[in-house]
PDB file of C-alpha atoms in Angstrom:
ATOM      1  CA  MET A   1     -32.733 -95.488-141.290  1.00  0.00           C
ATOM      2  CA  ARG A   2     -36.084 -93.968-142.212  1.00  0.00           C
ATOM      3  CA  ARG A   3     -39.218 -95.042-140.392  1.00  0.00           C
ATOM      4  CA  ALA A   4     -41.765 -96.892-142.439  1.00  0.00           C
ATOM      5  CA  ALA A   5     -44.771 -94.804-143.344  1.00  0.00           C
ATOM      6  CA  VAL A   6     -47.805 -95.543-141.205  1.00  0.00           C
ATOM      7  CA  SER A   7     -51.109 -95.763-143.019  1.00  0.00           C
ATOM      8  CA  ASN A   8     -53.618 -93.083-142.090  1.00  0.00           C
ATOM      9  CA  PRO A   9     -56.414 -94.718-140.041  1.00  0.00           C
ATOM     10  CA  LEU A  10     -58.732 -91.930-141.293  1.00  0.00           C
ATOM     11  CA  PRO A  11     -58.284 -92.086-145.084  1.00  0.00           C
ATOM     12  CA  GLU A  12     -61.396 -89.992-145.726  1.00  0.00           C
ATOM     13  CA  LEU A  13     -60.037 -87.190-143.504  1.00  0.00           C
ATOM     14  CA  PRO A  14     -56.515 -86.509-144.790  1.00  0.00           C
ATOM     15  CA  ASN A  15     -56.234 -83.186-142.927  1.00  0.00           C
ATOM     16  CA  ILE A  16     -56.892 -84.760-139.520  1.00  0.00           C
ATOM     17  CA  ASP A  17     -54.122 -85.780-137.140  1.00  0.00           C
ATOM     18  CA  ALA A  18     -55.409 -89.243-136.260  1.00  0.00           C
ATOM     19  CA  ALA A  19     -53.426 -89.355-133.018  1.00  0.00           C
ATOM     20  CA  LEU A  20     -55.339 -86.340-131.716  1.00  0.00           C
ATOM     21  CA  PHE A  21     -58.741 -87.169-133.167  1.00  0.00           C
ATOM     22  CA  ASP A  22     -61.416 -88.174-130.650  1.00  0.00           C
ATOM     23  CA  ARG A  23     -64.659 -90.040-131.141  1.00  0.00           C
ATOM     24  CA  PRO A  24     -66.978 -88.792-128.373  1.00  0.00           C
ATOM     25  CA  SER A  25     -68.333 -91.552-126.192  1.00  0.00           C
ATOM     26  CA  LEU A  26     -71.040 -91.879-123.587  1.00  0.00           C
ATOM     27  CA  GLU A  27     -68.647 -93.835-121.386  1.00  0.00           C
ATOM     28  CA  ARG A  28     -66.248 -90.917-121.126  1.00  0.00           C
ATOM     29  CA  LEU A  29     -69.118 -88.555-120.369  1.00  0.00           C
ATOM     30  CA  SER A  30     -70.493 -90.714-117.574  1.00  0.00           C
ATOM     31  CA  GLY A  31     -67.400 -92.592-116.413  1.00  0.00           C
ATOM     32  CA  ASN A  32     -66.388 -90.245-113.605  1.00  0.00           C
ATOM     33  CA  ALA A  33     -67.590 -90.857-110.078  1.00  0.00           C
ATOM     34  CA  PRO A  34     -70.099 -88.074-109.372  1.00  0.00           C
ATOM     35  CA  ALA A  35     -68.990 -85.321-107.020  1.00  0.00           C
ATOM     36  CA  ARG A  36     -70.874 -85.295-103.728  1.00  0.00           C
ATOM     37  CA  HIS A  37     -70.249 -81.757-102.534  1.00  0.00           C
ATOM     38  CA  ALA A  38     -72.885 -79.036-102.886  1.00  0.00           C
ATOM     39  CA  PRO A  39     -72.767 -77.352-106.294  1.00  0.00           C
ATOM     40  CA  ARG A  40     -70.971 -74.005-106.030  1.00  0.00           C
ATOM     41  CA  PHE A  41     -72.422 -70.832-107.549  1.00  0.00           C
ATOM     42  CA  LEU A  42     -71.020 -67.320-107.959  1.00  0.00           C
ATOM     43  CA  LEU A  43     -73.604 -64.578-108.457  1.00  0.00           C
ATOM     44  CA  LEU A  44     -72.815 -61.190-110.030  1.00  0.00           C
ATOM     45  CA  TYR A  45     -75.081 -58.137-110.208  1.00  0.00           C
ATOM     46  CA  GLY A  46     -74.695 -54.855-112.056  1.00  0.00           C
ATOM     47  CA  SER A  47     -75.695 -51.877-109.923  1.00  0.00           C
ATOM     48  CA  LEU A  48     -74.297 -49.992-106.923  1.00  0.00           C
ATOM     49  CA  ARG A  49     -77.505 -48.216-105.909  1.00  0.00           C
ATOM     50  CA  ASP A  50     -78.606 -48.508-102.283  1.00  0.00           C
ATOM     51  CA  ARG A  51     -81.812 -50.145-103.484  1.00  0.00           C
ATOM     52  CA  SER A  52     -80.394 -52.075-106.397  1.00  0.00           C
ATOM     53  CA  TYR A  53     -83.029 -54.279-107.980  1.00  0.00           C
ATOM     54  CA  SER A  54     -80.419 -56.389-109.738  1.00  0.00           C
ATOM     55  CA  ARG A  55     -78.879 -57.046-106.311  1.00  0.00           C
ATOM     56  CA  LEU A  56     -82.276 -57.829-104.763  1.00  0.00           C
ATOM     57  CA  LEU A  57     -83.061 -60.241-107.595  1.00  0.00           C
ATOM     58  CA  THR A  58     -79.619 -61.808-107.198  1.00  0.00           C
ATOM     59  CA  GLU A  59     -80.232 -62.301-103.478  1.00  0.00           C
ATOM     60  CA  GLU A  60     -83.550 -64.022-104.254  1.00  0.00           C
ATOM     61  CA  ALA A  61     -81.715 -66.297-106.693  1.00  0.00           C
ATOM     62  CA  ALA A  62     -79.110 -67.121-104.036  1.00  0.00           C
ATOM     63  CA  ARG A  63     -81.824 -68.082-101.539  1.00  0.00           C
ATOM     64  CA  LEU A  64     -83.380 -70.408-104.099  1.00  0.00           C
ATOM     65  CA  LEU A  65     -80.040 -72.000-104.976  1.00  0.00           C
ATOM     66  CA  GLN A  66     -79.335 -72.625-101.296  1.00  0.00           C
ATOM     67  CA  ALA A  67     -82.779 -74.193-100.830  1.00  0.00           C
ATOM     68  CA  MET A  68     -81.972 -76.469-103.779  1.00  0.00           C
ATOM     69  CA  GLY A  69     -78.776 -77.665-102.133  1.00  0.00           C
ATOM     70  CA  GLY A  70     -76.278 -75.219-103.597  1.00  0.00           C
ATOM     71  CA  GLU A  71     -73.510 -73.191-101.984  1.00  0.00           C
ATOM     72  CA  THR A  72     -73.499 -69.538-103.043  1.00  0.00           C
ATOM     73  CA  ARG A  73     -71.227 -66.508-103.038  1.00  0.00           C
ATOM     74  CA  ILE A  74     -72.410 -63.032-104.115  1.00  0.00           C
ATOM     75  CA  PHE A  75     -69.669 -60.687-105.309  1.00  0.00           C
ATOM     76  CA  ASN A  76     -70.069 -57.037-104.298  1.00  0.00           C
ATOM     77  CA  PRO A  77     -68.735 -54.911-107.191  1.00  0.00           C
ATOM     78  CA  ALA A  78     -68.248 -51.814-105.017  1.00  0.00           C
ATOM     79  CA  GLY A  79     -64.593 -50.837-105.163  1.00  0.00           C
ATOM     80  CA  LEU A  80     -63.796 -52.902-108.258  1.00  0.00           C
ATOM     81  CA  PRO A  81     -61.618 -50.725-110.527  1.00  0.00           C
ATOM     82  CA  LEU A  82     -62.268 -50.267-114.211  1.00  0.00           C
ATOM     83  CA  PRO A  83     -60.561 -52.881-116.373  1.00  0.00           C
ATOM     84  CA  ASP A  84     -56.906 -52.012-117.122  1.00  0.00           C
ATOM     85  CA  SER A  85     -56.919 -49.193-114.566  1.00  0.00           C
ATOM     86  CA  ALA A  86     -55.346 -51.290-111.799  1.00  0.00           C
ATOM     87  CA  PRO A  87     -52.979 -54.261-111.563  1.00  0.00           C
ATOM     88  CA  ASP A  88     -54.266 -57.825-111.548  1.00  0.00           C
ATOM     89  CA  ASP A  89     -53.325 -58.186-107.879  1.00  0.00           C
ATOM     90  CA  HIS A  90     -55.784 -55.468-106.791  1.00  0.00           C
ATOM     91  CA  PRO A  91     -57.716 -56.972-103.828  1.00  0.00           C
ATOM     92  CA  LYS A  92     -61.149 -56.720-105.477  1.00  0.00           C
ATOM     93  CA  VAL A  93     -59.854 -58.150-108.740  1.00  0.00           C
ATOM     94  CA  GLN A  94     -58.207 -61.036-106.924  1.00  0.00           C
ATOM     95  CA  GLU A  95     -61.378 -61.682-104.913  1.00  0.00           C
ATOM     96  CA  LEU A  96     -63.436 -61.858-108.096  1.00  0.00           C
ATOM     97  CA  ARG A  97     -60.971 -64.154-109.860  1.00  0.00           C
ATOM     98  CA  ASP A  98     -60.704 -66.472-106.870  1.00  0.00           C
ATOM     99  CA  LEU A  99     -64.488 -66.764-106.762  1.00  0.00           C
ATOM    100  CA  ALA A 100     -64.628 -67.442-110.505  1.00  0.00           C
ATOM    101  CA  GLN A 101     -62.223 -70.339-110.059  1.00  0.00           C
ATOM    102  CA  TRP A 102     -64.138 -71.633-107.011  1.00  0.00           C
ATOM    103  CA  ALA A 103     -67.532 -71.651-108.737  1.00  0.00           C
ATOM    104  CA  GLU A 104     -68.981 -74.480-110.809  1.00  0.00           C
ATOM    105  CA  GLY A 105     -71.809 -72.292-112.095  1.00  0.00           C
ATOM    106  CA  MET A 106     -72.670 -68.596-112.206  1.00  0.00           C
ATOM    107  CA  VAL A 107     -75.626 -66.229-112.266  1.00  0.00           C
ATOM    108  CA  TRP A 108     -75.220 -62.874-114.029  1.00  0.00           C
ATOM    109  CA  CYS A 109     -77.924 -60.269-113.353  1.00  0.00           C
ATOM    110  CA  SER A 110     -77.813 -56.782-114.851  1.00  0.00           C
ATOM    111  CA  PRO A 111     -80.138 -53.822-115.073  1.00  0.00           C
ATOM    112  CA  GLU A 112     -80.890 -52.727-118.616  1.00  0.00           C
ATOM    113  CA  ARG A 113     -79.582 -49.199-119.089  1.00  0.00           C
ATOM    114  CA  HIS A 114     -79.754 -47.416-122.459  1.00  0.00           C
ATOM    115  CA  GLY A 115     -80.722 -50.724-124.050  1.00  0.00           C
ATOM    116  CA  SER A 116     -77.695 -52.538-122.711  1.00  0.00           C
ATOM    117  CA  MET A 117     -76.137 -54.156-119.679  1.00  0.00           C
ATOM    118  CA  THR A 118     -74.474 -51.730-117.290  1.00  0.00           C
ATOM    119  CA  GLY A 119     -70.791 -50.854-117.299  1.00  0.00           C
ATOM    120  CA  ILE A 120     -70.545 -52.259-113.773  1.00  0.00           C
ATOM    121  CA  MET A 121     -71.734 -55.647-115.053  1.00  0.00           C
ATOM    122  CA  LYS A 122     -69.394 -55.616-118.041  1.00  0.00           C
ATOM    123  CA  ALA A 123     -66.416 -54.562-115.908  1.00  0.00           C
ATOM    124  CA  GLN A 124     -66.813 -57.618-113.685  1.00  0.00           C
ATOM    125  CA  ILE A 125     -66.867 -59.955-116.667  1.00  0.00           C
ATOM    126  CA  ASP A 126     -63.924 -58.161-118.283  1.00  0.00           C
ATOM    127  CA  TRP A 127     -61.816 -58.705-115.157  1.00  0.00           C
ATOM    128  CA  ILE A 128     -62.303 -62.477-115.436  1.00  0.00           C
ATOM    129  CA  PRO A 129     -59.710 -63.605-118.006  1.00  0.00           C
ATOM    130  CA  LEU A 130     -60.187 -66.402-120.496  1.00  0.00           C
ATOM    131  CA  SER A 131     -57.148 -68.094-118.995  1.00  0.00           C
ATOM    132  CA  MET A 132     -54.980 -67.774-115.892  1.00  0.00           C
ATOM    133  CA  GLY A 133     -51.824 -69.721-116.613  1.00  0.00           C
ATOM    134  CA  ALA A 134     -53.043 -73.232-117.407  1.00  0.00           C
ATOM    135  CA  VAL A 135     -56.463 -72.626-115.798  1.00  0.00           C
ATOM    136  CA  ARG A 136     -59.520 -71.374-117.691  1.00  0.00           C
ATOM    137  CA  PRO A 137     -61.645 -69.960-114.864  1.00  0.00           C
ATOM    138  CA  THR A 138     -64.988 -70.035-116.712  1.00  0.00           C
ATOM    139  CA  GLN A 139     -64.669 -72.740-119.376  1.00  0.00           C
ATOM    140  CA  GLY A 140     -67.238 -75.523-119.050  1.00  0.00           C
ATOM    141  CA  LYS A 141     -69.060 -73.898-116.134  1.00  0.00           C
ATOM    142  CA  THR A 142     -72.790 -73.319-116.229  1.00  0.00           C
ATOM    143  CA  LEU A 143     -74.373 -69.881-116.468  1.00  0.00           C
ATOM    144  CA  ALA A 144     -77.840 -68.407-115.910  1.00  0.00           C
ATOM    145  CA  VAL A 145     -78.622 -64.858-117.078  1.00  0.00           C
ATOM    146  CA  MET A 146     -81.181 -62.406-115.690  1.00  0.00           C
ATOM    147  CA  GLN A 147     -82.040 -58.748-116.042  1.00  0.00           C
ATOM    148  CA  VAL A 148     -84.235 -56.101-114.454  1.00  0.00           C
ATOM    149  CA  SER A 149     -85.874 -53.201-116.276  1.00  0.00           C
ATOM    150  CA  GLY A 150     -87.430 -49.958-115.122  1.00  0.00           C
ATOM    151  CA  GLY A 151     -90.010 -50.062-117.898  1.00  0.00           C
ATOM    152  CA  SER A 152     -91.584 -52.695-120.103  1.00  0.00           C
ATOM    153  CA  GLN A 153     -90.079 -56.128-120.450  1.00  0.00           C
ATOM    154  CA  SER A 154     -86.961 -56.322-122.574  1.00  0.00           C
ATOM    155  CA  PHE A 155     -84.310 -58.914-123.368  1.00  0.00           C
ATOM    156  CA  ASN A 156     -81.420 -56.738-124.554  1.00  0.00           C
ATOM    157  CA  ALA A 157     -79.256 -57.273-121.465  1.00  0.00           C
ATOM    158  CA  VAL A 158     -79.794 -61.036-121.210  1.00  0.00           C
ATOM    159  CA  ASN A 159     -79.074 -61.419-124.922  1.00  0.00           C
ATOM    160  CA  GLN A 160     -75.784 -59.586-124.479  1.00  0.00           C
ATOM    161  CA  LEU A 161     -74.941 -61.646-121.409  1.00  0.00           C
ATOM    162  CA  ARG A 162     -75.504 -64.786-123.468  1.00  0.00           C
ATOM    163  CA  VAL A 163     -72.988 -63.576-126.027  1.00  0.00           C
ATOM    164  CA  LEU A 164     -70.455 -62.956-123.274  1.00  0.00           C
ATOM    165  CA  GLY A 165     -71.154 -66.352-121.737  1.00  0.00           C
ATOM    166  CA  ARG A 166     -70.396 -68.013-125.050  1.00  0.00           C
ATOM    167  CA  TRP A 167     -67.236 -65.935-125.402  1.00  0.00           C
ATOM    168  CA  MET A 168     -66.173 -67.054-121.915  1.00  0.00           C
ATOM    169  CA  ARG A 169     -66.793 -70.675-123.020  1.00  0.00           C
ATOM    170  CA  MET A 170     -69.569 -71.236-120.526  1.00  0.00           C
ATOM    171  CA  LEU A 171     -72.594 -73.539-120.783  1.00  0.00           C
ATOM    172  CA  THR A 172     -75.448 -71.031-120.695  1.00  0.00           C
ATOM    173  CA  ILE A 173     -78.745 -72.686-119.797  1.00  0.00           C
ATOM    174  CA  PRO A 174     -81.774 -72.218-122.111  1.00  0.00           C
ATOM    175  CA  ASN A 175     -84.025 -70.482-119.580  1.00  0.00           C
ATOM    176  CA  GLN A 176     -83.616 -66.866-118.453  1.00  0.00           C
ATOM    177  CA  SER A 177     -85.360 -64.183-116.406  1.00  0.00           C
ATOM    178  CA  SER A 178     -86.323 -60.627-117.351  1.00  0.00           C
ATOM    179  CA  VAL A 179     -88.224 -58.660-114.706  1.00  0.00           C
ATOM    180  CA  ALA A 180     -90.104 -55.623-116.032  1.00  0.00           C
ATOM    181  CA  LYS A 181     -90.920 -52.585-113.853  1.00  0.00           C
ATOM    182  CA  ALA A 182     -88.757 -54.089-111.136  1.00  0.00           C
ATOM    183  CA  PHE A 183     -89.636 -51.305-108.706  1.00  0.00           C
ATOM    184  CA  LEU A 184     -93.119 -52.857-108.432  1.00  0.00           C
ATOM    185  CA  GLU A 185     -91.880 -56.413-107.821  1.00  0.00           C
ATOM    186  CA  PHE A 186     -90.140 -56.024-104.438  1.00  0.00           C
ATOM    187  CA  ASP A 187     -91.581 -55.130-101.048  1.00  0.00           C
ATOM    188  CA  GLU A 188     -90.138 -52.651 -98.554  1.00  0.00           C
ATOM    189  CA  ALA A 189     -87.945 -55.357 -97.030  1.00  0.00           C
ATOM    190  CA  GLY A 190     -86.391 -56.049-100.419  1.00  0.00           C
ATOM    191  CA  ARG A 191     -88.092 -59.408-100.942  1.00  0.00           C
ATOM    192  CA  MET A 192     -89.605 -60.300-104.286  1.00  0.00           C
ATOM    193  CA  LYS A 193     -93.396 -60.436-104.323  1.00  0.00           C
ATOM    194  CA  PRO A 194     -95.321 -63.481-105.584  1.00  0.00           C
ATOM    195  CA  SER A 195     -95.772 -63.206-109.354  1.00  0.00           C
ATOM    196  CA  SER A 196     -95.126 -64.940-112.658  1.00  0.00           C
ATOM    197  CA  TYR A 197     -91.770 -63.143-112.663  1.00  0.00           C
ATOM    198  CA  TYR A 198     -90.855 -64.785-109.366  1.00  0.00           C
ATOM    199  CA  GLU A 199     -91.933 -68.187-110.616  1.00  0.00           C
ATOM    200  CA  ARG A 200     -89.711 -67.737-113.673  1.00  0.00           C
ATOM    201  CA  VAL A 201     -86.742 -67.047-111.362  1.00  0.00           C
ATOM    202  CA  VAL A 202     -87.522 -70.307-109.546  1.00  0.00           C
ATOM    203  CA  ASP A 203     -87.590 -72.090-112.907  1.00  0.00           C
ATOM    204  CA  VAL A 204     -84.246 -70.613-113.940  1.00  0.00           C
ATOM    205  CA  MET A 205     -82.473 -71.545-110.713  1.00  0.00           C
ATOM    206  CA  GLU A 206     -83.930 -75.048-110.794  1.00  0.00           C
ATOM    207  CA  GLU A 207     -82.647 -75.484-114.349  1.00  0.00           C
ATOM    208  CA  LEU A 208     -79.233 -74.071-113.424  1.00  0.00           C
ATOM    209  CA  VAL A 209     -78.810 -76.583-110.593  1.00  0.00           C
ATOM    210  CA  LYS A 210     -79.860 -79.470-112.844  1.00  0.00           C
ATOM    211  CA  PHE A 211     -77.473 -78.484-115.637  1.00  0.00           C
ATOM    212  CA  THR A 212     -74.648 -77.994-113.139  1.00  0.00           C
ATOM    213  CA  LEU A 213     -75.156 -81.404-111.565  1.00  0.00           C
ATOM    214  CA  LEU A 214     -75.388 -82.941-115.033  1.00  0.00           C
ATOM    215  CA  THR A 215     -72.230 -81.376-116.477  1.00  0.00           C
ATOM    216  CA  ARG A 216     -69.759 -80.508-113.708  1.00  0.00           C
ATOM    217  CA  ASP A 217     -68.126 -83.943-113.564  1.00  0.00           C
ATOM    218  CA  ALA A 218     -67.656 -83.990-117.335  1.00  0.00           C
ATOM    219  CA  ALA A 219     -66.908 -80.289-117.878  1.00  0.00           C
ATOM    220  CA  GLY A 220     -63.295 -80.905-118.853  1.00  0.00           C
ATOM    221  CA  TYR A 221     -64.288 -83.480-121.453  1.00  0.00           C
ATOM    222  CA  LEU A 222     -67.220 -81.438-122.785  1.00  0.00           C
ATOM    223  CA  VAL A 223     -64.966 -78.510-123.719  1.00  0.00           C
ATOM    224  CA  ASP A 224     -61.934 -80.539-124.834  1.00  0.00           C
ATOM    225  CA  ARG A 225     -61.202 -79.456-128.422  1.00  0.00           C
ATOM    226  CA  TYR A 226     -59.304 -81.059-131.290  1.00  0.00           C
ATOM    227  CA  SER A 227     -57.762 -77.728-132.344  1.00  0.00           C
ATOM    228  CA  GLU A 228     -56.436 -77.077-128.831  1.00  0.00           C
ATOM    229  CA  ARG A 229     -55.077 -80.610-128.490  1.00  0.00           C
ATOM    230  CA  ARG A 230     -53.270 -80.083-131.778  1.00  0.00           C
ATOM    231  CA  GLU A 231     -51.942 -76.705-130.689  1.00  0.00           C
ATOM    232  CA  SER A 232     -50.692 -78.198-127.404  1.00  0.00           C
ATOM    233  CA  ALA A 233     -48.970 -81.022-129.280  1.00  0.00           C
ATOM    234  CA  GLU A 234     -47.241 -78.540-131.579  1.00  0.00           C
ATOM    235  CA  GLU A 235     -46.076 -76.427-128.614  1.00  0.00           C
ATOM    236  CA  LEU A 236     -44.688 -79.535-126.944  1.00  0.00           C
ATOM    237  CA  ALA A 237     -42.829 -80.466-130.122  1.00  0.00           C
ATOM    238  CA  LYS A 238     -41.304 -76.973-130.286  1.00  0.00           C
ATOM    239  CA  ARG A 239     -40.100 -77.191-126.689  1.00  0.00           C
ATOM    240  CA  VAL A 240     -38.576 -80.606-127.254  1.00  0.00           C
ATOM    241  CA  ASN A 241     -36.827 -79.397-130.427  1.00  0.00           C
ATOM    242  CA  GLN A 242     -35.474 -76.329-128.627  1.00  0.00           C
ATOM    243  CA  ARG A 243     -33.997 -78.482-125.899  1.00  0.00           C
ATOM    244  CA  ALA A 244     -32.366 -80.662-128.515  1.00  0.00           C
ATOM    245  CA  ILE A 245     -30.550 -77.712-130.143  1.00  0.00           C
TER     246      ILE A 245
END
């Protein structure tokens, strides 16, 4: 006996699977009990020099995040192999991926070299996959981008980092930091001097913490997509049909 046809509850959208269609709601965005633990941040920098200004700027950012109530981890890229040159279980690769899963937000800070981010910065991002089994280690997490330059102020590296953040399905905050002539902005102890550049870093970290607190409890819902729900439903149907054969 054939099942009776069910009328489409979305007659104006005949190409939509009504069972998988979602009408976003404020209740679902704010319905979760807020997490009480300190927001967790992973910070990446893009230089291996002994006096690396991207590392020094990253360390300043970590101090600010801690003062704002965050928990921080800075990944040291020394010893990280080039992408595809080592297995996924390489110790440095595994360390980076574990930290990416642990974090609720990230800070990426690169020098600008030849008008671009450094290869060291890109290699770290390339080692973080879009998915690890059923887990997407970066999706829905917040991101702040920064760069240091040896000359005049530029935004090439932060613009590229924004593109990568979008590709990694992250929530990149509006503010950013670009420190020109970085060699003039740090004292002999490696601490950043008072300046408008420093105040911008404070602004960026403050915004990152706010966006992380605002979105971390709803991150799964914020990045839930109709197309992926449909794909998952089709995969489930295939598995069920295969078992029935």
